[in-house]
PDB file of C-alpha atoms in Angstrom:
ATOM      1  CA  GLY A1272     115.612  25.208  62.825  1.00  0.00           C
ATOM      2  CA  THR A1273     116.027  25.038  59.045  1.00  0.00           C
ATOM      3  CA  THR A1274     119.578  26.384  58.958  1.00  0.00           C
ATOM      4  CA  GLY A1275     121.064  25.335  62.297  1.00  0.00           C
ATOM      5  CA  THR A1276     120.597  23.750  65.692  1.00  0.00           C
ATOM      6  CA  PRO A1277     117.471  24.602  67.733  1.00  0.00           C
ATOM      7  CA  LYS A1278     117.627  27.342  70.387  1.00  0.00           C
ATOM      8  CA  GLY A1279     115.400  27.915  73.402  1.00  0.00           C
ATOM      9  CA  ALA A1280     113.591  31.254  72.985  1.00  0.00           C
ATOM     10  CA  LEU A1281     112.539  32.525  76.419  1.00  0.00           C
ATOM     11  CA  THR A1282     109.278  34.479  76.192  1.00  0.00           C
ATOM     12  CA  SER A1283     107.081  36.140  78.798  1.00  0.00           C
ATOM     13  CA  HIS A1284     103.443  35.604  79.766  1.00  0.00           C
ATOM     14  CA  HIS A1285     102.792  39.086  78.328  1.00  0.00           C
ATOM     15  CA  ASN A1286     104.249  37.979  74.969  1.00  0.00           C
ATOM     16  CA  LEU A1287     102.150  34.844  74.774  1.00  0.00           C
ATOM     17  CA  ILE A1288      98.771  36.310  75.711  1.00  0.00           C
ATOM     18  CA  ASN A1289      99.102  39.316  73.403  1.00  0.00           C
ATOM     19  CA  ASN A1290     100.304  37.194  70.488  1.00  0.00           C
ATOM     20  CA  ALA A1291      97.395  34.779  70.915  1.00  0.00           C
ATOM     21  CA  ALA A1292      94.931  37.684  71.005  1.00  0.00           C
ATOM     22  CA  MET A1293      96.378  39.210  67.828  1.00  0.00           C
ATOM     23  CA  ILE A1294      96.295  35.915  65.933  1.00  0.00           C
ATOM     24  CA  GLY A1295      92.639  35.495  66.862  1.00  0.00           C
ATOM     25  CA  ARG A1296      91.881  38.972  65.542  1.00  0.00           C
ATOM     26  CA  TYR A1297      93.735  38.420  62.259  1.00  0.00           C
ATOM     27  CA  CYS A1298      91.883  35.144  61.687  1.00  0.00           C
ATOM     28  CA  ASN A1299      88.443  36.586  62.524  1.00  0.00           C
ATOM     29  CA  ILE A1300      88.013  34.068  65.356  1.00  0.00           C
ATOM     30  CA  ASN A1301      85.066  34.356  67.754  1.00  0.00           C
ATOM     31  CA  SER A1302      83.084  32.056  70.053  1.00  0.00           C
ATOM     32  CA  GLN A1303      81.085  30.727  67.084  1.00  0.00           C
ATOM     33  CA  SER A1304      84.183  29.719  65.107  1.00  0.00           C
ATOM     34  CA  ILE A1305      85.192  26.100  64.564  1.00  0.00           C
ATOM     35  CA  THR A1306      88.910  25.925  63.828  1.00  0.00           C
ATOM     36  CA  LEU A1307      90.908  22.931  62.653  1.00  0.00           C
ATOM     37  CA  LEU A1308      94.531  23.085  63.778  1.00  0.00           C
ATOM     38  CA  ALA A1309      96.794  21.322  61.287  1.00  0.00           C
ATOM     39  CA  THR A1310     100.029  22.302  62.966  1.00  0.00           C
ATOM     40  CA  GLN A1311     102.442  20.945  65.557  1.00  0.00           C
ATOM     41  CA  PHE A1312     101.840  21.596  69.253  1.00  0.00           C
ATOM     42  CA  CYS A1313     105.560  21.683  70.020  1.00  0.00           C
ATOM     43  CA  HIS A1314     105.648  24.955  68.069  1.00  0.00           C
ATOM     44  CA  MET A1315     104.395  28.483  68.709  1.00  0.00           C
ATOM     45  CA  SER A1316     101.779  28.165  65.973  1.00  0.00           C
ATOM     46  CA  GLY A1317     100.164  25.240  67.770  1.00  0.00           C
ATOM     47  CA  ILE A1318     100.628  26.436  71.336  1.00  0.00           C
ATOM     48  CA  ILE A1319      99.829  30.128  70.919  1.00  0.00           C
ATOM     49  CA  GLY A1320      97.971  30.312  67.612  1.00  0.00           C
ATOM     50  CA  GLY A1321      96.054  27.190  68.551  1.00  0.00           C
ATOM     51  CA  ILE A1322      95.538  26.303  72.199  1.00  0.00           C
ATOM     52  CA  VAL A1323      95.940  29.676  73.959  1.00  0.00           C
ATOM     53  CA  MET A1324      94.049  31.551  71.242  1.00  0.00           C
ATOM     54  CA  SER A1325      91.178  29.031  71.431  1.00  0.00           C
ATOM     55  CA  LEU A1326      90.928  29.487  75.203  1.00  0.00           C
ATOM     56  CA  LEU A1327      90.883  33.271  74.825  1.00  0.00           C
ATOM     57  CA  LYS A1328      88.171  33.222  72.152  1.00  0.00           C
ATOM     58  CA  GLY A1329      86.089  30.342  73.512  1.00  0.00           C
ATOM     59  CA  GLN A1330      85.894  28.624  70.137  1.00  0.00           C
ATOM     60  CA  LYS A1331      85.589  24.949  69.235  1.00  0.00           C
ATOM     61  CA  THR A1332      88.934  23.444  68.205  1.00  0.00           C
ATOM     62  CA  VAL A1333      89.354  20.370  65.997  1.00  0.00           C
ATOM     63  CA  ILE A1334      92.534  18.303  65.607  1.00  0.00           C
ATOM     64  CA  ALA A1335      92.908  15.770  62.803  1.00  0.00           C
ATOM     65  CA  SER A1336      95.105  12.721  63.224  1.00  0.00           C
ATOM     66  CA  PRO A1337      97.675  12.453  61.741  1.00  0.00           C
ATOM     67  CA  VAL A1338      98.075  16.240  61.823  1.00  0.00           C
ATOM     68  CA  TYR A1339      99.569  16.565  58.316  1.00  0.00           C
ATOM     69  CA  ASP A1340      97.449  13.929  56.551  1.00  0.00           C
ATOM     70  CA  SER A1341      95.547  15.964  53.952  1.00  0.00           C
ATOM     71  CA  ILE A1342      92.746  13.397  53.564  1.00  0.00           C
ATOM     72  CA  LYS A1343      92.178  13.203  57.340  1.00  0.00           C
ATOM     73  CA  VAL A1344      92.201  17.000  57.511  1.00  0.00           C
ATOM     74  CA  LEU A1345      89.616  17.289  54.722  1.00  0.00           C
ATOM     75  CA  GLU A1346      87.407  14.634  56.317  1.00  0.00           C
ATOM     76  CA  ALA A1347      87.578  16.390  59.700  1.00  0.00           C
ATOM     77  CA  ILE A1348      86.714  19.776  58.171  1.00  0.00           C
ATOM     78  CA  ILE A1349      83.657  18.269  56.469  1.00  0.00           C
ATOM     79  CA  LYS A1350      82.513  16.266  59.504  1.00  0.00           C
ATOM     80  CA  GLU A1351      82.918  19.088  62.046  1.00  0.00           C
ATOM     81  CA  LYS A1352      81.819  21.878  59.653  1.00  0.00           C
ATOM     82  CA  CYS A1353      84.987  23.870  60.338  1.00  0.00           C
ATOM     83  CA  THR A1354      84.976  27.572  59.486  1.00  0.00           C
ATOM     84  CA  ASN A1355      88.708  28.174  59.962  1.00  0.00           C
ATOM     85  CA  LEU A1356      91.917  26.301  59.192  1.00  0.00           C
ATOM     86  CA  ILE A1357      95.400  27.029  60.570  1.00  0.00           C
ATOM     87  CA  THR A1358      98.149  25.154  58.729  1.00  0.00           C
ATOM     88  CA  ILE A1359     101.202  25.333  56.415  1.00  0.00           C
ATOM     89  CA  PRO A1360     101.320  25.943  52.612  1.00  0.00           C
ATOM     90  CA  PRO A1361     102.551  22.425  51.651  1.00  0.00           C
ATOM     91  CA  LEU A1362      99.482  20.885  53.305  1.00  0.00           C
ATOM     92  CA  CYS A1363      97.241  23.352  51.444  1.00  0.00           C
ATOM     93  CA  ALA A1364      98.731  22.144  48.153  1.00  0.00           C
ATOM     94  CA  ASP A1365      98.114  18.516  49.113  1.00  0.00           C
ATOM     95  CA  MET A1366      94.543  19.307  50.177  1.00  0.00           C
ATOM     96  CA  ILE A1367      93.739  20.799  46.777  1.00  0.00           C
ATOM     97  CA  GLU A1368      95.077  17.738  44.980  1.00  0.00           C
ATOM     98  CA  LYS A1369      93.447  15.176  47.297  1.00  0.00           C
ATOM     99  CA  SER A1370      90.090  16.965  47.330  1.00  0.00           C
ATOM    100  CA  LYS A1371      89.848  16.483  43.566  1.00  0.00           C
ATOM    101  CA  LEU A1372      91.093  12.892  43.576  1.00  0.00           C
ATOM    102  CA  HIS A1373      88.807  11.767  46.417  1.00  0.00           C
ATOM    103  CA  ASN A1374      85.880  14.158  45.883  1.00  0.00           C
ATOM    104  CA  LEU A1375      86.298  15.749  49.313  1.00  0.00           C
ATOM    105  CA  ARG A1376      84.918  19.292  49.041  1.00  0.00           C
ATOM    106  CA  PRO A1377      84.411  21.235  52.291  1.00  0.00           C
ATOM    107  CA  THR A1378      81.747  23.939  51.981  1.00  0.00           C
ATOM    108  CA  THR A1379      82.017  25.664  55.371  1.00  0.00           C
ATOM    109  CA  LEU A1380      85.605  26.985  55.316  1.00  0.00           C
ATOM    110  CA  GLU A1381      85.773  30.787  55.457  1.00  0.00           C
ATOM    111  CA  VAL A1382      89.318  31.629  56.564  1.00  0.00           C
ATOM    112  CA  VAL A1383      92.581  29.764  55.947  1.00  0.00           C
ATOM    113  CA  THR A1384      95.637  30.931  57.865  1.00  0.00           C
ATOM    114  CA  TYR A1385      99.080  29.612  56.938  1.00  0.00           C
ATOM    115  CA  GLY A1386     102.658  30.282  57.922  1.00  0.00           C
ATOM    116  CA  GLY A1387     106.070  28.698  58.283  1.00  0.00           C
ATOM    117  CA  ALA A1388     106.791  29.190  54.575  1.00  0.00           C
ATOM    118  CA  PRO A1389     105.777  31.515  51.730  1.00  0.00           C
ATOM    119  CA  CYS A1390     102.610  30.728  49.797  1.00  0.00           C
ATOM    120  CA  SER A1391     102.910  31.246  46.045  1.00  0.00           C
ATOM    121  CA  GLU A1392     100.373  33.411  44.249  1.00  0.00           C
ATOM    122  CA  GLN A1393      99.227  30.395  42.223  1.00  0.00           C
ATOM    123  CA  LEU A1394      98.662  28.276  45.340  1.00  0.00           C
ATOM    124  CA  ALA A1395      96.703  31.078  47.004  1.00  0.00           C
ATOM    125  CA  MET A1396      94.426  31.434  43.959  1.00  0.00           C
ATOM    126  CA  ASP A1397      93.932  27.665  43.689  1.00  0.00           C
ATOM    127  CA  LEU A1398      93.124  27.427  47.392  1.00  0.00           C
ATOM    128  CA  LYS A1399      90.568  30.204  47.246  1.00  0.00           C
ATOM    129  CA  GLU A1400      88.904  28.807  44.127  1.00  0.00           C
ATOM    130  CA  THR A1401      88.855  25.138  45.192  1.00  0.00           C
ATOM    131  CA  PHE A1402      87.294  25.707  48.614  1.00  0.00           C
ATOM    132  CA  ASN A1403      85.538  29.044  47.994  1.00  0.00           C
ATOM    133  CA  ILE A1404      87.557  30.717  50.751  1.00  0.00           C
ATOM    134  CA  LYS A1405      86.539  34.234  51.788  1.00  0.00           C
ATOM    135  CA  SER A1406      89.851  35.200  53.361  1.00  0.00           C
ATOM    136  CA  LEU A1407      93.454  33.959  53.205  1.00  0.00           C
ATOM    137  CA  VAL A1408      95.864  35.034  55.947  1.00  0.00           C
ATOM    138  CA  GLN A1409      99.631  34.702  55.416  1.00  0.00           C
ATOM    139  CA  VAL A1410     101.300  34.804  58.828  1.00  0.00           C
ATOM    140  CA  TYR A1411     104.758  36.316  59.210  1.00  0.00           C
ATOM    141  CA  GLY A1412     106.657  35.835  62.415  1.00  0.00           C
ATOM    142  CA  MET A1413     108.932  33.553  64.361  1.00  0.00           C
ATOM    143  CA  THR A1414     109.182  32.085  67.836  1.00  0.00           C
ATOM    144  CA  GLU A1415     111.289  35.073  68.873  1.00  0.00           C
ATOM    145  CA  MET A1416     108.770  37.699  67.764  1.00  0.00           C
ATOM    146  CA  VAL A1417     105.391  38.269  66.144  1.00  0.00           C
ATOM    147  CA  GLY A1418     102.527  40.748  66.006  1.00  0.00           C
ATOM    148  CA  ASP A1419     101.809  44.339  65.148  1.00  0.00           C
ATOM    149  CA  HIS A1420     102.497  47.633  66.960  1.00  0.00           C
ATOM    150  CA  LEU A1421     106.227  47.106  66.482  1.00  0.00           C
ATOM    151  CA  GLU A1422     109.004  49.343  65.166  1.00  0.00           C
ATOM    152  CA  VAL A1423     110.766  48.084  62.049  1.00  0.00           C
ATOM    153  CA  LYS A1424     113.711  49.207  59.964  1.00  0.00           C
ATOM    154  CA  VAL A1425     115.614  47.803  56.993  1.00  0.00           C
ATOM    155  CA  VAL A1426     119.401  47.967  57.268  1.00  0.00           C
ATOM    156  CA  ASP A1427     122.594  47.059  55.420  1.00  0.00           C
ATOM    157  CA  ARG A1428     125.437  44.889  56.745  1.00  0.00           C
ATOM    158  CA  GLU A1429     126.710  47.766  58.890  1.00  0.00           C
ATOM    159  CA  GLY A1430     123.304  48.294  60.493  1.00  0.00           C
ATOM    160  CA  LEU A1431     122.614  51.527  58.573  1.00  0.00           C
ATOM    161  CA  ILE A1432     119.112  52.183  57.231  1.00  0.00           C
ATOM    162  CA  VAL A1433     118.872  51.614  53.466  1.00  0.00           C
ATOM    163  CA  PRO A1434     116.826  53.796  51.052  1.00  0.00           C
ATOM    164  CA  MET A1435     113.209  52.904  50.298  1.00  0.00           C
ATOM    165  CA  GLY A1436     112.953  50.153  47.691  1.00  0.00           C
ATOM    166  CA  THR A1437     116.396  48.756  48.531  1.00  0.00           C
ATOM    167  CA  PRO A1438     116.754  45.207  49.916  1.00  0.00           C
ATOM    168  CA  GLY A1439     118.224  44.896  53.386  1.00  0.00           C
ATOM    169  CA  GLU A1440     117.810  42.954  56.609  1.00  0.00           C
ATOM    170  CA  LEU A1441     114.588  43.516  58.545  1.00  0.00           C
ATOM    171  CA  TRP A1442     115.164  44.538  62.170  1.00  0.00           C
ATOM    172  CA  VAL A1443     112.292  44.695  64.659  1.00  0.00           C
ATOM    173  CA  ARG A1444     111.825  46.226  68.113  1.00  0.00           C
ATOM    174  CA  GLY A1445     108.895  46.152  70.526  1.00  0.00           C
ATOM    175  CA  TYR A1446     106.997  44.564  73.375  1.00  0.00           C
ATOM    176  CA  SER A1447     106.587  41.092  71.845  1.00  0.00           C
ATOM    177  CA  ILE A1448     110.283  40.349  71.311  1.00  0.00           C
ATOM    178  CA  MET A1449     111.599  37.372  73.284  1.00  0.00           C
ATOM    179  CA  LEU A1450     113.660  37.947  76.425  1.00  0.00           C
ATOM    180  CA  GLU A1451     116.706  35.843  75.519  1.00  0.00           C
ATOM    181  CA  TYR A1452     117.920  32.479  74.275  1.00  0.00           C
ATOM    182  CA  TRP A1453     117.952  30.114  77.236  1.00  0.00           C
ATOM    183  CA  ASN A1454     121.503  29.727  78.595  1.00  0.00           C
ATOM    184  CA  ASP A1455     123.048  31.053  75.369  1.00  0.00           C
ATOM    185  CA  GLU A1456     124.429  34.553  75.792  1.00  0.00           C
ATOM    186  CA  GLU A1457     126.402  34.410  72.519  1.00  0.00           C
ATOM    187  CA  LYS A1458     123.346  33.631  70.362  1.00  0.00           C
ATOM    188  CA  THR A1459     121.287  36.194  72.278  1.00  0.00           C
ATOM    189  CA  GLN A1460     123.813  38.925  71.466  1.00  0.00           C
ATOM    190  CA  GLU A1461     123.891  37.898  67.797  1.00  0.00           C
ATOM    191  CA  PHE A1462     120.110  38.191  67.620  1.00  0.00           C
ATOM    192  CA  MET A1463     119.569  41.231  69.870  1.00  0.00           C
ATOM    193  CA  GLN A1464     121.421  44.347  68.738  1.00  0.00           C
ATOM    194  CA  HIS A1465     121.922  47.708  70.463  1.00  0.00           C
ATOM    195  CA  ASN A1466     118.737  49.136  72.052  1.00  0.00           C
ATOM    196  CA  ARG A1467     117.003  45.749  71.685  1.00  0.00           C
ATOM    197  CA  TRP A1468     116.718  45.802  67.898  1.00  0.00           C
ATOM    198  CA  ALA A1469     116.180  42.159  66.907  1.00  0.00           C
ATOM    199  CA  ARG A1470     117.605  40.729  63.683  1.00  0.00           C
ATOM    200  CA  THR A1471     115.110  38.641  61.707  1.00  0.00           C
ATOM    201  CA  GLY A1472     117.599  37.257  59.177  1.00  0.00           C
ATOM    202  CA  ASP A1473     115.103  38.120  56.421  1.00  0.00           C
ATOM    203  CA  GLN A1474     115.826  40.167  53.294  1.00  0.00           C
ATOM    204  CA  PHE A1475     113.123  42.826  53.099  1.00  0.00           C
ATOM    205  CA  VAL A1476     112.157  45.674  50.783  1.00  0.00           C
ATOM    206  CA  LEU A1477     110.149  48.582  52.208  1.00  0.00           C
ATOM    207  CA  GLN A1478     108.285  50.774  49.709  1.00  0.00           C
ATOM    208  CA  GLU A1479     107.374  54.463  49.892  1.00  0.00           C
ATOM    209  CA  ASP A1480     103.698  53.644  50.507  1.00  0.00           C
ATOM    210  CA  GLY A1481     104.546  51.723  53.690  1.00  0.00           C
ATOM    211  CA  TYR A1482     104.025  48.265  52.237  1.00  0.00           C
ATOM    212  CA  GLY A1483     106.882  45.800  52.309  1.00  0.00           C
ATOM    213  CA  CYS A1484     107.932  42.508  50.799  1.00  0.00           C
ATOM    214  CA  ILE A1485     110.068  39.652  52.110  1.00  0.00           C
ATOM    215  CA  VAL A1486     112.341  38.552  49.293  1.00  0.00           C
ATOM    216  CA  GLY A1487     114.017  35.678  51.118  1.00  0.00           C
ATOM    217  CA  ARG A1488     116.304  34.628  53.934  1.00  0.00           C
ATOM    218  CA  ILE A1489     119.717  36.275  53.927  1.00  0.00           C
ATOM    219  CA  LYS A1490     121.268  32.807  53.963  1.00  0.00           C
ATOM    220  CA  ASP A1491     119.086  31.890  50.969  1.00  0.00           C
ATOM    221  CA  CYS A1492     120.615  34.557  48.725  1.00  0.00           C
ATOM    222  CA  ILE A1493     122.551  32.885  45.897  1.00  0.00           C
ATOM    223  CA  ILE A1494     125.523  34.867  44.565  1.00  0.00           C
ATOM    224  CA  ARG A1495     126.513  33.813  41.048  1.00  0.00           C
ATOM    225  CA  LEU A1496     129.236  35.802  39.265  1.00  0.00           C
ATOM    226  CA  GLY A1497     128.461  38.693  41.599  1.00  0.00           C
ATOM    227  CA  ASP A1498     124.719  38.713  40.863  1.00  0.00           C
ATOM    228  CA  LYS A1499     122.376  38.299  43.828  1.00  0.00           C
ATOM    229  CA  ILE A1500     119.590  35.805  43.153  1.00  0.00           C
ATOM    230  CA  PHE A1501     116.945  35.237  45.811  1.00  0.00           C
ATOM    231  CA  SER A1502     115.807  31.640  46.191  1.00  0.00           C
ATOM    232  CA  SER A1503     112.221  32.806  46.725  1.00  0.00           C
ATOM    233  CA  GLU A1504     112.127  34.344  43.230  1.00  0.00           C
ATOM    234  CA  ILE A1505     113.244  31.084  41.617  1.00  0.00           C
ATOM    235  CA  GLU A1506     110.746  29.107  43.699  1.00  0.00           C
ATOM    236  CA  GLU A1507     107.892  31.456  42.831  1.00  0.00           C
ATOM    237  CA  PHE A1508     108.683  31.073  39.128  1.00  0.00           C
ATOM    238  CA  PHE A1509     108.506  27.275  39.191  1.00  0.00           C
ATOM    239  CA  THR A1510     105.344  27.069  41.285  1.00  0.00           C
ATOM    240  CA  GLN A1511     103.513  28.926  38.513  1.00  0.00           C
ATOM    241  CA  HIS A1512     103.798  25.716  36.464  1.00  0.00           C
ATOM    242  CA  LEU A1513     100.593  23.709  36.757  1.00  0.00           C
ATOM    243  CA  ASP A1514     102.428  20.427  37.418  1.00  0.00           C
ATOM    244  CA  VAL A1515     104.648  21.783  40.203  1.00  0.00           C
ATOM    245  CA  ILE A1516     103.278  21.683  43.742  1.00  0.00           C
ATOM    246  CA  GLU A1517     106.377  22.918  45.513  1.00  0.00           C
ATOM    247  CA  ALA A1518     109.852  24.186  44.614  1.00  0.00           C
ATOM    248  CA  GLN A1519     112.971  24.674  46.732  1.00  0.00           C
ATOM    249  CA  ALA A1520     115.997  26.524  45.357  1.00  0.00           C
ATOM    250  CA  PHE A1521     119.424  27.056  46.893  1.00  0.00           C
ATOM    251  CA  GLY A1522     123.032  27.761  45.992  1.00  0.00           C
ATOM    252  CA  VAL A1523     125.661  25.082  45.395  1.00  0.00           C
ATOM    253  CA  PRO A1524     129.356  26.037  45.819  1.00  0.00           C
ATOM    254  CA  ASP A1525     131.189  26.318  42.504  1.00  0.00           C
ATOM    255  CA  PRO A1526     134.867  27.291  42.024  1.00  0.00           C
ATOM    256  CA  LYS A1527     134.229  29.227  38.791  1.00  0.00           C
ATOM    257  CA  VAL A1528     131.052  31.231  39.427  1.00  0.00           C
ATOM    258  CA  GLY A1529     130.827  31.208  43.232  1.00  0.00           C
ATOM    259  CA  GLU A1530     127.476  29.441  43.439  1.00  0.00           C
ATOM    260  CA  GLU A1531     125.323  27.571  40.944  1.00  0.00           C
ATOM    261  CA  ILE A1532     121.551  27.359  41.297  1.00  0.00           C
ATOM    262  CA  CYS A1533     119.876  24.094  42.222  1.00  0.00           C
ATOM    263  CA  VAL A1534     116.121  23.545  42.310  1.00  0.00           C
ATOM    264  CA  TYR A1535     114.221  20.584  43.718  1.00  0.00           C
ATOM    265  CA  LEU A1536     110.664  20.161  42.402  1.00  0.00           C
ATOM    266  CA  ARG A1537     107.742  18.251  43.896  1.00  0.00           C
ATOM    267  CA  LEU A1538     105.204  17.418  41.188  1.00  0.00           C
ATOM    268  CA  ARG A1539     101.488  16.787  41.193  1.00  0.00           C
ATOM    269  CA  GLU A1540     100.444  13.153  41.361  1.00  0.00           C
ATOM    270  CA  GLY A1541     100.779  11.546  37.926  1.00  0.00           C
ATOM    271  CA  ALA A1542     102.804  14.420  36.431  1.00  0.00           C
ATOM    272  CA  VAL A1543     105.995  13.564  34.537  1.00  0.00           C
ATOM    273  CA  LEU A1544     108.599  16.248  33.794  1.00  0.00           C
ATOM    274  CA  THR A1545     112.252  15.882  32.797  1.00  0.00           C
ATOM    275  CA  GLU A1546     115.352  18.002  33.324  1.00  0.00           C
ATOM    276  CA  ASP A1547     115.477  18.807  29.594  1.00  0.00           C
ATOM    277  CA  TYR A1548     111.843  19.911  29.649  1.00  0.00           C
ATOM    278  CA  ILE A1549     112.493  22.200  32.627  1.00  0.00           C
ATOM    279  CA  ARG A1550     115.518  23.803  30.950  1.00  0.00           C
ATOM    280  CA  ASN A1551     113.552  24.443  27.753  1.00  0.00           C
ATOM    281  CA  TYR A1552     110.668  25.805  29.826  1.00  0.00           C
ATOM    282  CA  CYS A1553     113.060  28.291  31.448  1.00  0.00           C
ATOM    283  CA  LYS A1554     114.769  29.515  28.265  1.00  0.00           C
ATOM    284  CA  ASP A1555     112.244  32.119  27.135  1.00  0.00           C
ATOM    285  CA  LYS A1556     111.104  33.038  30.642  1.00  0.00           C
ATOM    286  CA  LEU A1557     114.258  33.513  32.722  1.00  0.00           C
ATOM    287  CA  PRO A1558     117.580  35.280  32.118  1.00  0.00           C
ATOM    288  CA  GLU A1559     120.267  32.695  31.420  1.00  0.00           C
ATOM    289  CA  TYR A1560     122.090  33.347  34.705  1.00  0.00           C
ATOM    290  CA  ARG A1561     118.906  32.483  36.645  1.00  0.00           C
ATOM    291  CA  ILE A1562     118.316  29.111  34.981  1.00  0.00           C
ATOM    292  CA  PRO A1563     119.237  26.358  37.478  1.00  0.00           C
ATOM    293  CA  ARG A1564     122.232  24.245  36.582  1.00  0.00           C
ATOM    294  CA  TYR A1565     121.024  21.413  38.807  1.00  0.00           C
ATOM    295  CA  ILE A1566     117.415  20.206  38.557  1.00  0.00           C
ATOM    296  CA  ARG A1567     116.134  17.419  40.761  1.00  0.00           C
ATOM    297  CA  PHE A1568     112.706  15.898  41.414  1.00  0.00           C
ATOM    298  CA  THR A1569     111.463  14.573  44.738  1.00  0.00           C
ATOM    299  CA  LYS A1570     108.274  13.076  46.133  1.00  0.00           C
ATOM    300  CA  GLU A1571     108.820  14.580  49.586  1.00  0.00           C
ATOM    301  CA  PHE A1572     111.040  17.248  51.125  1.00  0.00           C
ATOM    302  CA  PRO A1573     112.914  16.807  54.409  1.00  0.00           C
ATOM    303  CA  ARG A1574     111.138  18.950  56.984  1.00  0.00           C
ATOM    304  CA  THR A1575     111.307  20.112  60.566  1.00  0.00           C
ATOM    305  CA  ALA A1576     108.622  19.059  63.052  1.00  0.00           C
ATOM    306  CA  VAL A1577     106.534  22.079  62.016  1.00  0.00           C
ATOM    307  CA  GLY A1578     106.735  21.405  58.284  1.00  0.00           C
ATOM    308  CA  LYS A1579     109.504  23.780  57.218  1.00  0.00           C
ATOM    309  CA  VAL A1580     111.809  22.434  54.521  1.00  0.00           C
ATOM    310  CA  THR A1581     115.384  21.852  55.723  1.00  0.00           C
ATOM    311  CA  LYS A1582     117.328  23.051  52.697  1.00  0.00           C
ATOM    312  CA  TYR A1583     120.683  22.207  54.206  1.00  0.00           C
ATOM    313  CA  LYS A1584     119.742  18.531  54.018  1.00  0.00           C
ATOM    314  CA  LEU A1585     118.980  18.910  50.310  1.00  0.00           C
ATOM    315  CA  LEU A1586     122.360  20.590  49.843  1.00  0.00           C
ATOM    316  CA  GLU A1587     124.109  17.792  51.745  1.00  0.00           C
ATOM    317  CA  GLU A1588     122.343  15.235  49.548  1.00  0.00           C
ATOM    318  CA  LEU A1589     123.424  17.012  46.352  1.00  0.00           C
ATOM    319  CA  LYS A1590     127.015  17.488  47.544  1.00  0.00           C
ATOM    320  CA  LYS A1591     127.224  13.773  48.222  1.00  0.00           C
ATOM    321  CA  GLU A1592     125.831  13.011  44.758  1.00  0.00           C
ATOM    322  CA  LEU A1593     128.284  15.405  43.068  1.00  0.00           C
ATOM    323  CA  ALA A1594     131.197  14.429  45.345  1.00  0.00           C
ATOM    324  CA  ILE A1595     131.974  18.039  46.249  1.00  0.00           C
TER     325      ILE A1595
END
């Protein structure tokens, strides 16, 4: 996990088969498809969205090695004439950069499906333009649950439904929810509320027209002088900059304001930005209270086996640097 120790989510055969079938439908997979899986097979995305889904649909499946090597992935897509790609947003960003540097331009890709992290609007546009993609599919889900035909509600801290347009925690109920956490009754009860409503831990806004928006993890909400600042909003702002491939924002404990904002930036190859430049860049574009106090640059982010950034490791690194 990105915020704690791993847990064993016990799922049923019914869960797995239905989830695999739904993923295949979302990705427009059929027996003529050729899908490259750039994901880990110790994770639901690789097992269900990859192996089981491929068996159900009878498609050809391609696996590059190493899995997250963008050049190897591009070469495999070109060689095998892949029509579909299932991966994570950070690899998509690397693929765009490496395709230009090494003149690797796949022409057969039709659908790119990504999950595990949000994909910025800029990255989605760049991905579609660079590889002439017909369809981009952002997957939302977790090992504990996924799929459609589910009940959802958005609630406050007391579990009461909030008005439309108001942020709250997304709760989900339905047939594809896991059974329990293996040998962990306490964690199961934390996750599964009364009448089997499952807590996602995600801040969500549901609009009158039925569409909704994930604004961040509840644990990723930075509270500075009483103002709630969602990390995802800060990250989205920085990824609009042409030299920024990836941004990760989080709160740093501060005795005066509660939490200060820190942002780590991963830049495009050859790009050079400074802390002073970033602060000046923010001045006319962000309210003062949203400008990060701490700005750091990194070549790589610490990640889980499935490519998710482990923000708590970044926080530990910064705390050690600041001696707090």
